[in-house]
PDB file of C-alpha atoms in Angstrom:
ATOM      1  CA  MET A  29      90.067  49.320 -33.736  1.00 65.00           C
ATOM      2  CA  HIS A  30      89.174  45.963 -35.592  1.00 72.00           C
ATOM      3  CA  GLU A  31      92.097  45.980 -37.476  1.00 73.00           C
ATOM      4  CA  GLU A  32      94.415  45.726 -34.913  1.00 78.00           C
ATOM      5  CA  ILE A  33      92.995  42.554 -34.402  1.00 82.00           C
ATOM      6  CA  GLU A  34      95.042  39.789 -36.717  1.00 80.00           C
ATOM      7  CA  SER A  35      92.126  37.030 -36.725  1.00 83.00           C
ATOM      8  CA  PHE A  36      88.983  39.515 -37.203  1.00 85.00           C
ATOM      9  CA  ARG A  37      86.978  38.986 -40.100  1.00 86.00           C
ATOM     10  CA  MET A  38      83.378  39.642 -41.591  1.00 87.00           C
ATOM     11  CA  PRO A  39      81.514  37.156 -43.519  1.00 87.00           C
ATOM     12  CA  PRO A  40      80.984  37.818 -47.065  1.00 91.00           C
ATOM     13  CA  HIS A  41      77.888  40.134 -47.550  1.00 93.00           C
ATOM     14  CA  ASP A  42      75.939  37.563 -49.247  1.00 94.00           C
ATOM     15  CA  VAL A  43      76.844  35.009 -46.804  1.00 92.00           C
ATOM     16  CA  ALA A  44      75.034  37.176 -44.277  1.00 93.00           C
ATOM     17  CA  GLU A  45      72.176  38.230 -45.681  1.00 94.00           C
ATOM     18  CA  ARG A  46      71.145  34.348 -46.349  1.00 92.00           C
ATOM     19  CA  ALA A  47      71.958  33.717 -42.864  1.00 91.00           C
ATOM     20  CA  ALA A  48      69.644  36.434 -41.859  1.00 93.00           C
ATOM     21  CA  THR A  49      67.174  35.030 -44.403  1.00 92.00           C
ATOM     22  CA  VAL A  50      67.349  31.628 -41.982  1.00 91.00           C
ATOM     23  CA  LEU A  51      67.238  33.293 -38.657  1.00 92.00           C
ATOM     24  CA  SER A  52      64.289  35.511 -39.817  1.00 93.00           C
ATOM     25  CA  LEU A  53      62.448  31.960 -40.925  1.00 92.00           C
ATOM     26  CA  LEU A  54      63.212  30.645 -37.712  1.00 92.00           C
ATOM     27  CA  ALA A  55      61.686  33.530 -35.795  1.00 92.00           C
ATOM     28  CA  GLU A  56      58.328  32.243 -36.365  1.00 95.00           C
ATOM     29  CA  PRO A  57      57.352  29.931 -33.503  1.00 94.00           C
ATOM     30  CA  THR A  58      55.189  27.171 -35.590  1.00 96.00           C
ATOM     31  CA  ARG A  59      58.103  27.165 -37.855  1.00 96.00           C
ATOM     32  CA  LEU A  60      60.730  26.802 -34.986  1.00 95.00           C
ATOM     33  CA  ARG A  61      58.312  24.076 -33.754  1.00 95.00           C
ATOM     34  CA  ILE A  62      57.841  22.273 -37.014  1.00 97.00           C
ATOM     35  CA  LEU A  63      61.580  22.284 -37.596  1.00 96.00           C
ATOM     36  CA  TRP A  64      62.270  21.065 -33.674  1.00 93.00           C
ATOM     37  CA  ALA A  65      59.973  18.093 -34.464  1.00 96.00           C
ATOM     38  CA  LEU A  66      62.119  17.554 -37.946  1.00 96.00           C
ATOM     39  CA  ALA A  67      65.061  17.609 -36.455  1.00 93.00           C
ATOM     40  CA  GLN A  68      63.961  14.417 -34.237  1.00 93.00           C
ATOM     41  CA  GLY A  69      62.939  12.721 -37.594  1.00 94.00           C
ATOM     42  CA  GLU A  70      60.839  12.363 -40.584  1.00 96.00           C
ATOM     43  CA  THR A  71      57.262  12.936 -40.582  1.00 96.00           C
ATOM     44  CA  ASN A  72      54.391  13.870 -42.419  1.00 97.00           C
ATOM     45  CA  VAL A  73      52.083  17.072 -42.335  1.00 97.00           C
ATOM     46  CA  GLY A  74      49.320  15.699 -40.221  1.00 96.00           C
ATOM     47  CA  CYS A  75      51.753  14.759 -37.531  1.00 97.00           C
ATOM     48  CA  LEU A  76      53.536  17.970 -37.904  1.00 97.00           C
ATOM     49  CA  ALA A  77      50.266  19.806 -37.297  1.00 97.00           C
ATOM     50  CA  GLN A  78      49.103  17.568 -34.536  1.00 97.00           C
ATOM     51  CA  LEU A  79      52.901  18.646 -32.692  1.00 95.00           C
ATOM     52  CA  ALA A  80      52.824  22.396 -33.618  1.00 95.00           C
ATOM     53  CA  GLY A  81      49.228  22.672 -32.545  1.00 95.00           C
ATOM     54  CA  THR A  82      48.319  23.973 -35.525  1.00 97.00           C
ATOM     55  CA  THR A  83      46.036  23.461 -38.874  1.00 97.00           C
ATOM     56  CA  PRO A  84      47.803  20.846 -41.387  1.00 97.00           C
ATOM     57  CA  THR A  85      46.877  23.699 -44.045  1.00 97.00           C
ATOM     58  CA  ALA A  86      48.929  25.920 -42.145  1.00 97.00           C
ATOM     59  CA  VAL A  87      51.888  23.761 -41.822  1.00 98.00           C
ATOM     60  CA  SER A  88      51.846  22.894 -45.290  1.00 97.00           C
ATOM     61  CA  GLN A  89      52.105  26.727 -46.088  1.00 97.00           C
ATOM     62  CA  HIS A  90      55.295  26.849 -43.090  1.00 97.00           C
ATOM     63  CA  LEU A  91      56.658  23.779 -45.213  1.00 97.00           C
ATOM     64  CA  ALA A  92      56.584  25.646 -48.364  1.00 96.00           C
ATOM     65  CA  ARG A  93      58.546  28.553 -47.254  1.00 96.00           C
ATOM     66  CA  LEU A  94      60.863  25.874 -45.552  1.00 97.00           C
ATOM     67  CA  ARG A  95      61.496  24.297 -48.501  1.00 96.00           C
ATOM     68  CA  LEU A  96      61.985  27.447 -50.817  1.00 94.00           C
ATOM     69  CA  ALA A  97      64.622  28.504 -48.198  1.00 94.00           C
ATOM     70  CA  GLY A  98      66.386  24.649 -48.606  1.00 94.00           C
ATOM     71  CA  LEU A  99      65.876  23.976 -44.938  1.00 95.00           C
ATOM     72  CA  VAL A 100      63.423  21.147 -45.821  1.00 97.00           C
ATOM     73  CA  THR A 101      63.151  18.155 -47.983  1.00 97.00           C
ATOM     74  CA  ALA A 102      60.090  16.186 -49.331  1.00 96.00           C
ATOM     75  CA  ARG A 103      59.964  12.518 -50.185  1.00 96.00           C
ATOM     76  CA  ARG A 104      56.641  11.388 -51.632  1.00 95.00           C
ATOM     77  CA  GLU A 105      55.223   7.753 -50.739  1.00 94.00           C
ATOM     78  CA  GLY A 106      52.147   6.881 -52.447  1.00 93.00           C
ATOM     79  CA  THR A 107      49.801  10.409 -51.375  1.00 92.00           C
ATOM     80  CA  PHE A 108      51.634  11.170 -48.525  1.00 91.00           C
ATOM     81  CA  ALA A 109      54.593  13.605 -48.370  1.00 95.00           C
ATOM     82  CA  TYR A 110      57.495  12.868 -45.737  1.00 97.00           C
ATOM     83  CA  TYR A 111      59.662  15.553 -44.402  1.00 97.00           C
ATOM     84  CA  THR A 112      62.777  15.894 -42.823  1.00 96.00           C
ATOM     85  CA  VAL A 113      65.614  18.819 -42.058  1.00 95.00           C
ATOM     86  CA  ALA A 114      67.954  19.059 -45.113  1.00 95.00           C
ATOM     87  CA  ASP A 115      70.731  19.806 -42.964  1.00 92.00           C
ATOM     88  CA  PRO A 116      71.072  18.183 -39.644  1.00 88.00           C
ATOM     89  CA  SER A 117      73.465  20.899 -38.373  1.00 90.00           C
ATOM     90  CA  LEU A 118      70.182  23.141 -38.262  1.00 91.00           C
ATOM     91  CA  ALA A 119      69.336  20.766 -35.212  1.00 89.00           C
ATOM     92  CA  ARG A 120      72.428  22.509 -33.328  1.00 89.00           C
ATOM     93  CA  LEU A 121      71.048  26.034 -34.534  1.00 91.00           C
ATOM     94  CA  LEU A 122      67.630  25.470 -32.983  1.00 90.00           C
ATOM     95  CA  ALA A 123      68.813  23.531 -30.153  1.00 87.00           C
ATOM     96  CA  ASP A 124      71.586  26.641 -28.961  1.00 87.00           C
ATOM     97  CA  ALA A 125      68.056  29.464 -29.407  1.00 87.00           C
ATOM     98  CA  VAL A 126      66.133  27.508 -27.816  1.00 84.00           C
ATOM     99  CA  GLU A 127      68.610  26.435 -25.170  1.00 83.00           C
ATOM    100  CA  HIS A 128      69.352  30.050 -24.877  1.00 81.00           C
ATOM    101  CA  ALA A 129      65.512  31.357 -24.618  1.00 81.00           C
ATOM    102  CA  GLY A 130      64.570  29.227 -21.829  1.00 75.00           C
ATOM    103  CA  ARG A 131      67.612  28.848 -19.437  1.00 71.00           C
ATOM    104  CA  SER A 132      65.383  28.674 -16.539  1.00 70.00           C
ATOM    105  CA  GLU A 133      62.852  26.691 -17.631  1.00 75.00           C
ATOM    106  CA  PRO A 134      61.842  23.011 -16.196  1.00 77.00           C
ATOM    107  CA  GLY A 135      61.774  20.268 -18.409  1.00 75.00           C
ATOM    108  CA  LEU A 136      64.034  22.005 -20.828  1.00 77.00           C
ATOM    109  CA  ALA A 137      66.843  19.581 -20.702  1.00 75.00           C
ATOM    110  CA  ASP A 138      64.394  16.712 -21.294  1.00 78.00           C
ATOM    111  CA  ALA A 139      63.483  19.071 -24.473  1.00 78.00           C
ATOM    112  CA  LEU A 140      66.991  19.490 -25.644  1.00 77.00           C
ATOM    113  CA  ALA A 141      67.847  16.108 -25.222  1.00 80.00           C
ATOM    114  CA  ALA A 142      65.265  14.946 -27.939  1.00 78.00           C
ATOM    115  CA  VAL A 143      67.526  16.698 -30.348  1.00 80.00           C
ATOM    116  CA  ALA A 144      70.866  16.063 -29.084  1.00 71.00           C
ATOM    117  CA  GLY A 145      71.239  12.990 -31.416  1.00 64.00           C
ATOM    118  CA  SER A 146      70.789  15.044 -34.657  1.00 60.00           C
ATOM    119  CA  VAL A 147      73.205  17.726 -33.053  1.00 54.00           C
ATOM    120  CA  GLU A 148      76.061  15.048 -32.319  1.00 58.00           C
ATOM    121  CA  GLU A 149      75.389  13.819 -35.879  1.00 57.00           C
ATOM    122  CA  ALA A 150      75.508  17.208 -37.579  1.00 51.00           C
TER     123      ALA A 150
END
């Protein structure tokens, strides 16, 4: 049936695998909150822990996974590391997921507006 659709295409297998890995990393609420915060600007582990409602140790473990996947980058300044999203287009994916999940949530528009600048830049 899909053969009849001239413009029908599937992504290459390896691209689908990488996309599934990214989506699985986003499927954890703390990592999603960390990335949401980073989509709004660079910050450090202590601030991310406060924003995500968890400990700096937990945030560091999540950031390690996100760094390995290439979703965040870090820069050192003295004894501190500051993190940011590696690709601003990630903000669009986050915003779409949050918007889809919370369509009827009051106040969601404000949260989405917070990353709107990152989405527009991507």
